[in-house]
Short mmCIF file of C-alpha atoms in Angstrom, two decimals:
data_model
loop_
_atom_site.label_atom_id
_atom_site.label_comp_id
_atom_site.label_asym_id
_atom_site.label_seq_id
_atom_site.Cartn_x
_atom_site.Cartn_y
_atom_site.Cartn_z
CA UNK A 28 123.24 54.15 123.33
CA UNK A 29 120.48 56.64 124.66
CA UNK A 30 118.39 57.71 121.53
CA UNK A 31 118.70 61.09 120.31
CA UNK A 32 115.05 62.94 118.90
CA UNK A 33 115.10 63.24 115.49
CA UNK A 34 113.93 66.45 115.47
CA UNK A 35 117.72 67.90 117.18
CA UNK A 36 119.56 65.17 114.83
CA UNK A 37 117.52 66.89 111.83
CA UNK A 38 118.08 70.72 113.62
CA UNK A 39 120.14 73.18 111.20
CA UNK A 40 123.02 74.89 112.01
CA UNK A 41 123.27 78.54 111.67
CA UNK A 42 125.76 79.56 109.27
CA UNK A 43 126.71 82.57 111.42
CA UNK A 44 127.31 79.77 114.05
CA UNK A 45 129.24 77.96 111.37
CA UNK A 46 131.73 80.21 109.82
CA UNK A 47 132.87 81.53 113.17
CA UNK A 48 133.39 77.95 114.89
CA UNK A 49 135.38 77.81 111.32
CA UNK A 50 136.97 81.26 111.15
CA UNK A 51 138.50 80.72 115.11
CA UNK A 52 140.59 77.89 113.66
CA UNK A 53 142.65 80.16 111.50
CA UNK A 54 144.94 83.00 112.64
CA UNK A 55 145.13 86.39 110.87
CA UNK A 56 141.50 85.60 109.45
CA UNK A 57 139.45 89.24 108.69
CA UNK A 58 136.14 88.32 110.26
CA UNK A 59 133.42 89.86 108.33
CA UNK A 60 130.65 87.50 109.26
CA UNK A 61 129.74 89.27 112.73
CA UNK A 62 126.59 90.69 113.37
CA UNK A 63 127.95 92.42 116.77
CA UNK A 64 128.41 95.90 116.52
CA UNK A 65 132.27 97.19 116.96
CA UNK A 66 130.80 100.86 117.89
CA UNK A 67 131.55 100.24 121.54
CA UNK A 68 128.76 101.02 124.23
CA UNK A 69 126.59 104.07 124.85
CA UNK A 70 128.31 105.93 127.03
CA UNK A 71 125.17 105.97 129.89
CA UNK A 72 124.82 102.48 129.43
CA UNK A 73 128.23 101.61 130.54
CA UNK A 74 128.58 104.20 133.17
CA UNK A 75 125.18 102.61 134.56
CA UNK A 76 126.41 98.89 134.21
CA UNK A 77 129.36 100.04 136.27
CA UNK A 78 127.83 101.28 139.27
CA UNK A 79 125.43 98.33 139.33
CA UNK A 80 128.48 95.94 139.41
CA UNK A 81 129.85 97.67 142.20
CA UNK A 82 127.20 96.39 143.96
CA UNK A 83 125.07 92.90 145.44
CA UNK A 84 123.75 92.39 142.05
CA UNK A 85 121.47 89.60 143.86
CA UNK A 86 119.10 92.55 144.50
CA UNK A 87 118.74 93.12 140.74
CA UNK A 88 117.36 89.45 140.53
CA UNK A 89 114.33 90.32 137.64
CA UNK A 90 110.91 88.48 137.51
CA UNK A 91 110.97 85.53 134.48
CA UNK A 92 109.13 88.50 132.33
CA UNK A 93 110.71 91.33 133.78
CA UNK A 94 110.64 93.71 136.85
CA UNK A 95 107.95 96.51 136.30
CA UNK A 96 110.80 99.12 136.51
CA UNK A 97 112.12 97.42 133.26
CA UNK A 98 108.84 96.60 131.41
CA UNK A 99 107.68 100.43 132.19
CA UNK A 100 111.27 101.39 130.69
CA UNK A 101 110.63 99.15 127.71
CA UNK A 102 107.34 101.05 127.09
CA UNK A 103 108.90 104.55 127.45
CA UNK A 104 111.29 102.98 124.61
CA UNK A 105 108.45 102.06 122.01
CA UNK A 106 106.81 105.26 122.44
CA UNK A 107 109.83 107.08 121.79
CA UNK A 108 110.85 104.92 118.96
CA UNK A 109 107.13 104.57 117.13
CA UNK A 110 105.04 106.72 119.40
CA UNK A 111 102.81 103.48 120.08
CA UNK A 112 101.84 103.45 123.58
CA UNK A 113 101.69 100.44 125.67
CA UNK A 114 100.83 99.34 128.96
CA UNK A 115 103.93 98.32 131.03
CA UNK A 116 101.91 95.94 133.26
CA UNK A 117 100.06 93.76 130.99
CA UNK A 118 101.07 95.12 126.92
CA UNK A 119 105.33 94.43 127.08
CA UNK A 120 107.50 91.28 127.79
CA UNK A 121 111.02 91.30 128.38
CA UNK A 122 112.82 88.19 127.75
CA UNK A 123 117.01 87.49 127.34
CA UNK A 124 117.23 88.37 124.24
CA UNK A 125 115.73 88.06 121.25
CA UNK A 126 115.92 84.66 120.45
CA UNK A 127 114.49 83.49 123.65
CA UNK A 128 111.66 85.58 122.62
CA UNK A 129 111.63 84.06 119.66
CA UNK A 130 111.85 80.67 121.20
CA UNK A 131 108.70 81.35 123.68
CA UNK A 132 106.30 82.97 120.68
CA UNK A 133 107.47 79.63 118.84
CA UNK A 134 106.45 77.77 121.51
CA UNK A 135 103.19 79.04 122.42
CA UNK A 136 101.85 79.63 118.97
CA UNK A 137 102.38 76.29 116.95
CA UNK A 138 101.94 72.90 116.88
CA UNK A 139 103.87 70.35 114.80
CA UNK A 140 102.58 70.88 110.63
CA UNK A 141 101.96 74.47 111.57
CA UNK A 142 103.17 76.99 108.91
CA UNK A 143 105.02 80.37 109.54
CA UNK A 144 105.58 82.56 106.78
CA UNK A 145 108.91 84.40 106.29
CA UNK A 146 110.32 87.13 103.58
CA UNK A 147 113.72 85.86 101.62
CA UNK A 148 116.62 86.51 102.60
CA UNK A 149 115.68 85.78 106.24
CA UNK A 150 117.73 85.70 109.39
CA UNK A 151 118.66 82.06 109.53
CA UNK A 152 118.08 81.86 113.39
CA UNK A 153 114.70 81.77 112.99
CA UNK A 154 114.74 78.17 111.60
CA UNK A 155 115.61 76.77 114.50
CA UNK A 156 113.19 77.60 117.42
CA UNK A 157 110.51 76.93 114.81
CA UNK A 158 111.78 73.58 113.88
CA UNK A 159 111.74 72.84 117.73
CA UNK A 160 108.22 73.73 118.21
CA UNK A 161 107.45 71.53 115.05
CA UNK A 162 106.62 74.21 112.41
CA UNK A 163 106.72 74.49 109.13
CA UNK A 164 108.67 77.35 107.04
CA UNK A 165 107.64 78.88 104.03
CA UNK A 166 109.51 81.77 102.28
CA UNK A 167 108.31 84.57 100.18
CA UNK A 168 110.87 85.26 97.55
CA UNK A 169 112.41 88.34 97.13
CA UNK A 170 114.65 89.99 94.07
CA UNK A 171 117.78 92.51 94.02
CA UNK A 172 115.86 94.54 91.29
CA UNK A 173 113.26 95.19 93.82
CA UNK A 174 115.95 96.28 96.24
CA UNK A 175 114.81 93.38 97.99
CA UNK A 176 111.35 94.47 99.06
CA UNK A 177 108.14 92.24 99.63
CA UNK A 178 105.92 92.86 96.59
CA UNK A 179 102.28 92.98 97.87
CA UNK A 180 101.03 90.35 95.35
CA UNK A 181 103.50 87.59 96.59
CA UNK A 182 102.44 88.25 100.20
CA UNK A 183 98.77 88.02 99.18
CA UNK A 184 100.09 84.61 96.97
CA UNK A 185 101.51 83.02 100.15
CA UNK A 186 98.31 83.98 102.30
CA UNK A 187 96.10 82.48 98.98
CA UNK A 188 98.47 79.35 99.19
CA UNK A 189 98.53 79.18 102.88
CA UNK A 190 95.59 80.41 104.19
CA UNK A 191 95.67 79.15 107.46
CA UNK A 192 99.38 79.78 108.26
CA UNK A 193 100.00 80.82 111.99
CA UNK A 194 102.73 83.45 111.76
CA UNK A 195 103.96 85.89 109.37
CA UNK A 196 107.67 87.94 109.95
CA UNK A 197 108.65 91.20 108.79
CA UNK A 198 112.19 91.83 109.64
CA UNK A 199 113.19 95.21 108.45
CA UNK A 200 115.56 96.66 108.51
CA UNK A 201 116.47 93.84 106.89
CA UNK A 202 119.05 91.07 108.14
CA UNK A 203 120.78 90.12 105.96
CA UNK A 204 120.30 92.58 103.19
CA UNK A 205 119.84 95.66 104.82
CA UNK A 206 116.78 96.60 102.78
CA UNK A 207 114.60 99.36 104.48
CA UNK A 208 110.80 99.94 103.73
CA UNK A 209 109.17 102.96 102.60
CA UNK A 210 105.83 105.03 104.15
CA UNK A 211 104.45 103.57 101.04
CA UNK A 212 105.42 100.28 100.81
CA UNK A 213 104.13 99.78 104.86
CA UNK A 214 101.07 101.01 103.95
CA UNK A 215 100.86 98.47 101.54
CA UNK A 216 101.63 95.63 103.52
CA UNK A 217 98.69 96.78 106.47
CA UNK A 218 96.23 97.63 104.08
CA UNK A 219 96.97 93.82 103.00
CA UNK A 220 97.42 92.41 106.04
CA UNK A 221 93.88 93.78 107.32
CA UNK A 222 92.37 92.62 104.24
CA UNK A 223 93.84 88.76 105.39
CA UNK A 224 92.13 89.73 109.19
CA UNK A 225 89.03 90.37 108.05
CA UNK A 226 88.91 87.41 105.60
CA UNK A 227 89.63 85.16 108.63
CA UNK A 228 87.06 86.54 110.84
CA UNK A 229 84.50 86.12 108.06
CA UNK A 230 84.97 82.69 108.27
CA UNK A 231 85.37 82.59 112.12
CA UNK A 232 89.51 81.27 112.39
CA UNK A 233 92.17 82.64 113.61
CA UNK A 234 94.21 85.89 111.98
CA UNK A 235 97.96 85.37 111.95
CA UNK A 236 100.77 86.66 114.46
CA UNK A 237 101.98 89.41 112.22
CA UNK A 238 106.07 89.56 114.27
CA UNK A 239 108.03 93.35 113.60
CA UNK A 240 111.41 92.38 113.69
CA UNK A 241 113.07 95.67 114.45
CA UNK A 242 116.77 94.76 115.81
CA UNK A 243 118.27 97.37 113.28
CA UNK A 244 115.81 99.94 113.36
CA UNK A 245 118.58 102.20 116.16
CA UNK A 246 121.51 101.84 113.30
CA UNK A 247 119.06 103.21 110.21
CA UNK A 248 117.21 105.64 112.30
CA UNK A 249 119.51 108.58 113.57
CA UNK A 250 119.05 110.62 116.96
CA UNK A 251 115.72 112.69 116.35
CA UNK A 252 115.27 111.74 113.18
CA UNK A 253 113.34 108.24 111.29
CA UNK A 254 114.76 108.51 107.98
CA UNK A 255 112.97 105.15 106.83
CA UNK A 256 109.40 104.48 108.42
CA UNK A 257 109.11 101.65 110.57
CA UNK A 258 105.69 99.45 111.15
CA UNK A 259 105.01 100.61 114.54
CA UNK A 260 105.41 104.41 112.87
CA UNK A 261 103.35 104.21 110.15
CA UNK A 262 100.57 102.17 111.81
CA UNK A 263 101.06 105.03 114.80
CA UNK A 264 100.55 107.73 111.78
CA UNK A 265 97.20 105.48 110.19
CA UNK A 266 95.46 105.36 113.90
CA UNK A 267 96.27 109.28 113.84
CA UNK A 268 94.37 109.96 110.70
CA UNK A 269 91.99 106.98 110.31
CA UNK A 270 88.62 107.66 108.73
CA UNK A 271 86.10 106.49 111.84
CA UNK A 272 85.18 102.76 108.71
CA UNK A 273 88.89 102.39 109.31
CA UNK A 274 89.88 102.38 112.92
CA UNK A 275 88.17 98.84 113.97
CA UNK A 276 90.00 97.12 111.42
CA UNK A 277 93.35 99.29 113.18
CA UNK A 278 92.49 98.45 115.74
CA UNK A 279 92.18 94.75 114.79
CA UNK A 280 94.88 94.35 113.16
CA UNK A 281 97.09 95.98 116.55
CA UNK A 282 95.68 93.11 118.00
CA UNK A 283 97.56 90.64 115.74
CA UNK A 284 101.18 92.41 116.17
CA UNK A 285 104.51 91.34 118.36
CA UNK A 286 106.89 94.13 117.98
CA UNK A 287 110.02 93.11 119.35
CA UNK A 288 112.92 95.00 119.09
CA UNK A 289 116.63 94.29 120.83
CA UNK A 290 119.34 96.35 122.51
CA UNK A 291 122.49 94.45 121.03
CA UNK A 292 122.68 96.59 118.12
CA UNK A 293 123.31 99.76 120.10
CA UNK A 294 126.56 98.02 121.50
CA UNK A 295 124.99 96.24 124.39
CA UNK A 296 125.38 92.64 123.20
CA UNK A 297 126.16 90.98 126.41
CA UNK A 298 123.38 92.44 127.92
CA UNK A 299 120.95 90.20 125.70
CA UNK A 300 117.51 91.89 126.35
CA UNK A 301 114.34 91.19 124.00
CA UNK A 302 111.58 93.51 124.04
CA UNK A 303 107.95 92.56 123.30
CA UNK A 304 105.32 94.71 123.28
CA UNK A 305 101.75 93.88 121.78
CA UNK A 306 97.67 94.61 122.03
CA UNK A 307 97.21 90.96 122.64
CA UNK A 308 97.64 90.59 126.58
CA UNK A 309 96.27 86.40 125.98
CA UNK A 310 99.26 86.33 123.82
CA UNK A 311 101.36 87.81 126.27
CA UNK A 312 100.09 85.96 128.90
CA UNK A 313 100.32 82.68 127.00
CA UNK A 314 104.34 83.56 126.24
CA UNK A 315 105.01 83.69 130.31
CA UNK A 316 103.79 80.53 130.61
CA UNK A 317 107.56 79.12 128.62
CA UNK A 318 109.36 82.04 130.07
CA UNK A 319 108.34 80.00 133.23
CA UNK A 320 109.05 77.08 132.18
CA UNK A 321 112.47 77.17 131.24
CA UNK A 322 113.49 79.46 133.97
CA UNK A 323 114.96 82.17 132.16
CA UNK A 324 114.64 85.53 133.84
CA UNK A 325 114.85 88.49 132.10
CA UNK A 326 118.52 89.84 131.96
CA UNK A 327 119.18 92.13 134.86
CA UNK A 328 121.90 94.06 133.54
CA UNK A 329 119.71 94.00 130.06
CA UNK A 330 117.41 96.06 132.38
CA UNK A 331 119.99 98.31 133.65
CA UNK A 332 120.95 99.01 130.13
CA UNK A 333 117.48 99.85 128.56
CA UNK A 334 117.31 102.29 131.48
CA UNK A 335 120.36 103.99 130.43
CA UNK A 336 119.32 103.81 126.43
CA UNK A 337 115.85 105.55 126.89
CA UNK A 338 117.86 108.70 128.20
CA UNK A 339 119.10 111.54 125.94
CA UNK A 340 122.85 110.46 124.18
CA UNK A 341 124.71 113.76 124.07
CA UNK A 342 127.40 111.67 122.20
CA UNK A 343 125.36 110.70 119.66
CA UNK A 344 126.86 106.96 119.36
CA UNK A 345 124.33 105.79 117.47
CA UNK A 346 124.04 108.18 114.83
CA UNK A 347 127.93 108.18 114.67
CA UNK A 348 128.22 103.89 114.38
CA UNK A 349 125.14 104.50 111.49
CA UNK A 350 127.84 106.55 109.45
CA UNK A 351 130.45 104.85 109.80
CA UNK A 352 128.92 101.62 109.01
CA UNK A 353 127.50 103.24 106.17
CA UNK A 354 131.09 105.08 105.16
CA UNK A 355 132.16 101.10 105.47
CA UNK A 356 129.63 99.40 103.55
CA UNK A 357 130.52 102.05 100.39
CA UNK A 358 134.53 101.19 100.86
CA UNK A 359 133.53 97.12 100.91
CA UNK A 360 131.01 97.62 97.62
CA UNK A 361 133.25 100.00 95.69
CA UNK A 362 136.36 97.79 96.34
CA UNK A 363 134.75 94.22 95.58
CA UNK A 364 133.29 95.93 92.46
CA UNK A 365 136.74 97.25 91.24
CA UNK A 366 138.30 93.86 92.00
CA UNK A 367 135.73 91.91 89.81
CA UNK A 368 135.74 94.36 87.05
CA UNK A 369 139.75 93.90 87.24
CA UNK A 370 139.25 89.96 87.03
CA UNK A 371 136.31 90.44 84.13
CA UNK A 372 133.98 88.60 86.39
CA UNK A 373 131.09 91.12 86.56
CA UNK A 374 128.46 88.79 85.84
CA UNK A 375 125.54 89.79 87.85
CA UNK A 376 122.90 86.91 87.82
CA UNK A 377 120.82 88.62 85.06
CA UNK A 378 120.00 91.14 87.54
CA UNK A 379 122.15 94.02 85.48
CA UNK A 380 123.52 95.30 88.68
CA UNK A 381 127.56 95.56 89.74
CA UNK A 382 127.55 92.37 92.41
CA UNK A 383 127.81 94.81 95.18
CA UNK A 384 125.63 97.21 93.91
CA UNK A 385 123.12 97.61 96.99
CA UNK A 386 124.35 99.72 99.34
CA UNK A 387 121.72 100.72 101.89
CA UNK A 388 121.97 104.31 103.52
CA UNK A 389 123.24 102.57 107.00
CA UNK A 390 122.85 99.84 108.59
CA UNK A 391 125.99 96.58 109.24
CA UNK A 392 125.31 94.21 106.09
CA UNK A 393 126.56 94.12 102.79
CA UNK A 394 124.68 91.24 100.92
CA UNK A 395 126.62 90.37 97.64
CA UNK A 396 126.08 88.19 94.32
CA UNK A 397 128.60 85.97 93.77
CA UNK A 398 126.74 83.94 90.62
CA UNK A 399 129.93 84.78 88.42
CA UNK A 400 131.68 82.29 90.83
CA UNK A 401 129.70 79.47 89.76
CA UNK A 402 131.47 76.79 87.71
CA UNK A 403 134.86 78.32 88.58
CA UNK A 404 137.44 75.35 89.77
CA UNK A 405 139.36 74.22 92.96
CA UNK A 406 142.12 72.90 93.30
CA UNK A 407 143.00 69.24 95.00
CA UNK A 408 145.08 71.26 97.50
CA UNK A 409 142.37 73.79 98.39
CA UNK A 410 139.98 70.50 98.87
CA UNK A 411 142.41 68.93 101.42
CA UNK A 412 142.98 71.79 103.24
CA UNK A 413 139.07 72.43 103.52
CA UNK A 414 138.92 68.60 104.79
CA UNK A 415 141.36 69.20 107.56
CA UNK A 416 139.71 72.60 108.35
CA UNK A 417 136.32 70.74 108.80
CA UNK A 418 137.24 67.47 111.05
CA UNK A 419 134.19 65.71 109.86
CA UNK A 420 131.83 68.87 110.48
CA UNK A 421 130.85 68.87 106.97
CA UNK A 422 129.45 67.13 104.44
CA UNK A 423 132.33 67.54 101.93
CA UNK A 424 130.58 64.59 99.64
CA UNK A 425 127.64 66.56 98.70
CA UNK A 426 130.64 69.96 97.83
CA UNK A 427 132.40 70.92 95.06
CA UNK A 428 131.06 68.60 92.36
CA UNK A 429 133.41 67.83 89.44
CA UNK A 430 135.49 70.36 91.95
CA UNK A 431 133.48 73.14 90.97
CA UNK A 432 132.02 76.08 93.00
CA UNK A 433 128.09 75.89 92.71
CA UNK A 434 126.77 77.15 95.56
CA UNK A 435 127.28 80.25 98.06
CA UNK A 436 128.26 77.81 100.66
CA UNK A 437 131.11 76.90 98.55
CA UNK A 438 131.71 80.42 97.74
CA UNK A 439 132.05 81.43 101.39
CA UNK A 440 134.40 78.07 102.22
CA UNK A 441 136.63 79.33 99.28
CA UNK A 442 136.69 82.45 100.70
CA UNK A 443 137.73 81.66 104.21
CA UNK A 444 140.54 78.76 103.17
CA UNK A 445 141.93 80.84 100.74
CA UNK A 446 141.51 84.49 101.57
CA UNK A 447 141.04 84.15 104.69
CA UNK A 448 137.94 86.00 104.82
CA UNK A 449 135.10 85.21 107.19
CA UNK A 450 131.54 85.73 105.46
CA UNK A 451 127.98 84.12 106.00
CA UNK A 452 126.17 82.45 103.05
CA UNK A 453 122.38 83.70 103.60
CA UNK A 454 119.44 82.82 101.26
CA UNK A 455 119.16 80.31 98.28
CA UNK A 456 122.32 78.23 98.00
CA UNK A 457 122.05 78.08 94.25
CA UNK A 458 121.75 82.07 94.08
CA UNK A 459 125.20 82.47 95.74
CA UNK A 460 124.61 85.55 97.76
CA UNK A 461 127.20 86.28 100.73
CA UNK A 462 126.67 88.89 103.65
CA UNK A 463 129.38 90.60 104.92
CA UNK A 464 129.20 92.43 108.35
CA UNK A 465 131.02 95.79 108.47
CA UNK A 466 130.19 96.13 112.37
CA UNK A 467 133.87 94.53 112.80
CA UNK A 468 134.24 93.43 116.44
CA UNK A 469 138.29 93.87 116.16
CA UNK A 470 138.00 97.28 115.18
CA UNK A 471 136.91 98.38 118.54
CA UNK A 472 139.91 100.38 120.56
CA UNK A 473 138.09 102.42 123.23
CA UNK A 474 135.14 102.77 124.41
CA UNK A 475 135.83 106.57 125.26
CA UNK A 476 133.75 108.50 123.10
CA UNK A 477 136.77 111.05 123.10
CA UNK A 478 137.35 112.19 119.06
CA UNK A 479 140.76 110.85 119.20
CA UNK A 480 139.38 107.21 119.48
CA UNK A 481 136.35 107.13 117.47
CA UNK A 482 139.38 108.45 115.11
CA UNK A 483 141.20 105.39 115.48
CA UNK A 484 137.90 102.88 115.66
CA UNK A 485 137.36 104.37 111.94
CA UNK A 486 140.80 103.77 110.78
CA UNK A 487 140.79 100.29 112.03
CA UNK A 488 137.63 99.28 110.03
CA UNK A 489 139.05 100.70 107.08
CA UNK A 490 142.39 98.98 107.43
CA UNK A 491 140.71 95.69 108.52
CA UNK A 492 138.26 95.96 105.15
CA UNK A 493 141.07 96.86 103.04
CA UNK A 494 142.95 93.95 104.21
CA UNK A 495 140.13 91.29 103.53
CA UNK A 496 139.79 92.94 99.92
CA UNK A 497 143.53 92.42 99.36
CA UNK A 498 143.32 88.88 100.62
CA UNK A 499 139.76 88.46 98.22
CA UNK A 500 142.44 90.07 95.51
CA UNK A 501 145.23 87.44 95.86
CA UNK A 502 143.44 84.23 96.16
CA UNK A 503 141.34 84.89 92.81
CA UNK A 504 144.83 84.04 90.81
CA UNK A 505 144.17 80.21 92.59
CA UNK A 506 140.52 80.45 91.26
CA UNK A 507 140.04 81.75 87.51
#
């Protein structure tokens, strides 16, 4: 038998991956575990798809890091979105998507025992590129009473604790809890984060790859208008009004930043184009180098799409799909709420908030607590249908101890079997914390940005959301 690495035998699953592998073996299963928006497609960036298709799309072939055209588009993008200016032939990769971007910093940045430093709840995708390259993960927690915001002195802990750690991520907006940062709170995290640069120079090694995460940033931030600052924005607004003591270590610290932001979350998912942009042209440089390797060439049509996003919406789709998921997220909250009130299960963790209390102004994610689950029993029946469901897939030895629910895993399997509700268990498995997508794929009827069928797209989600809390509804009976 030809040997298998350990390190792909050892490689984690995502449980986004998961649940929808599971959720496509059942029919009439509401699929709330999506993180691909069901807004439909800017109505520029389809019409400009379109006429590319019509045509030899070999002559669209892009360069590994992307054609100029698309890297000076992707620059036009980041100084609309943060007013950060960067130069299109040396400052901005573009890659197929995020997680090949991901995938390439991994790569070029650490060697096996390296450690990367992530805030909790995290994106679970991360894990595995890192794992590849050999790294080593190490969370910052997070709480619900802080609406799930990193509190300075636990970043400065995990720099104290690991102070040689390559990489530090900031995803926010946040996947999965949809937490958004403040103008304070940023300034927080620089004036920390500059502190950690200059403590590394002083002792002549190397300051860590601070990554901006910003694949939600289109959903919270409305046409004109950035209700909640980003990084690039507030570090834009420090360079502005920096004392002259100040800008060197500004300046510094831009030269420690990846901003990479994504198109798939204004409706262009297929299209899977990353966009990196940073100070650091060695880093850059260095990134190509796996880019090359591994063949990938930027996404043409990704291209032909960012073209089409940097130009004026008069349809606002954006700022329409940001209230309605937002309208969504509120129906989803107020109706889990009212059905664990109705079942006296309202325990909140010792957090003293309803389970679905967090409700962030926009945004696709819902992230619940579902502690008051814990200890609850299954049934024999339920166990053997879960064993069926899973062919082997999962390690139903190490579940349901004493056939009790302990875990959010468990949670989420209970939901699916039973209610027939797809979710994603994010975060600590012993804090039981589910995220539930409102961007609802199936709720999708046109692409027409006619009234009459964003009209119907909204009624969809609602019925498809009222449906999964009716299913939620019946199956508790089976559980309490």
């Amino acid at each position: 038998m030809i040997q298998i690495s350990e390190r792909i035998q050892n490689l984690k699953e995502s449980p986004i991956v998961t649940f929808a592998a599971l959720a496509s073996k059942y029919n009439g299963v509401v699929s709330l575990n999506s993180g691909s928006p069901g807004h439909g497609t800017i109505p520029g960036v389809q019409e400009a798809i379109h006429q590319v298709s019509a045509k030899d799309i070999s002559i669209y072939r892009t360069p590994h890091y992307g054609s100029l055209k698309g890297r000076k588009d992707a620059a036009q993008y980041f100084l609309q979105r943060y007013g950060l200016e960067f130069d299109p032939h040396r400052e901005i990769n573009l890659t197929n998507g995020f997680t090949h971007l991901f995938n390439c910093l991994c790569t070029t940045i650490i060697n096996p025992g390296d450690t990367a430093l992530f805030i909790e709840p995290f994106f679970p995708q991360y894990e595995q590129p890192l794992t590849l390259a050999g790294g080593k993960m190490v969370t910052i927690p997070t709480q619900e009473q802080d609406k799930w915001k990193p509190q300075p002195e636990a970043i400065k802990t995990a720099f104290s604790n690991y102070p040689d750690a390559n990489m530090i991520v900031f995803n926010y907006p946040n996947n999965p809890s949809g937490a958004t940062l403040t103008l304070e709170d940023w300034n927080g995290i620089i004036d920390i984060l500059i502190e950690e640069i200059s403590r590394r120079k002083q002792i002549k090694i190397s300051p860590p790859l601070i990554l901006i995460d910003e694949a939600y940033v289109p959903l919270f931030h409305h046409g004109e208008v950035n209700e909640h600052p980003t990084f690039g924005l507030t570090l834009h607004k420090r360079i502005q009004s920096a004392q002259p003591s100040e800008i060197a270590s500004l300046h510094q610290l831009m030269e420690s930043v990846l901003i990479a932001c994504t198109l798939s979350k204004q409706g262009n998912c297929g299209t899977l184009l990353g966009l990196g942009a940073s100070k650091n042209v060695k880093l850059l440089e260095a990134m190509r180098i796996p880019q090359k390797a591994t063949v990938i060439n930027s996404n043409a049509m990704g291209e032909v799409a960012l073209s089409a996003v940097i130009e004026r919406d008069p349809q606002k789709t954006i700022q329409w799909a940001g209230s309605l998921y937002e309208s969504r997220l509120n129906q989803l909250a107020e109706g889990l709420n009212t059905i664990f009130e109705k079942h006296a299960i309202t325990n909140s963790g010792g957090t003293g908030q309803k389970p679905a209390s967090f409700v962030p102004e926009a945004g696709m994610y819902l992230y619940a607590n579902f502690s008051h689950f814990k200890g609850c029993q299954v049934t024999t029946d339920f166990l053997e249908r879960l064993r069926v469901l899973a062919e082997g897939k999962l390690n139903l030895e190490s579940l349901y101890l004493q056939n009790q629910i302990n875990s959010s895993l468990e949670v989420a399997l209970w939901l699916l079997v039973e209610a027939k509700v797809s979710t994603v268990p994010i975060g600590r498995q012993e804090d039981c914390y589910l995220r539930f997508s409102v961007g609802l794929p199936q709720a999708v009827v046109e692409t027409s940005t006619k009234t009459i069928y964003r009209q119907k797209t909204e009624e969809n989600g609602k019925t498809l959301i009222s449906q999964a809390l009716l299913q939620i509804e019946q199956a508790l009976p089976k559980l309490i």
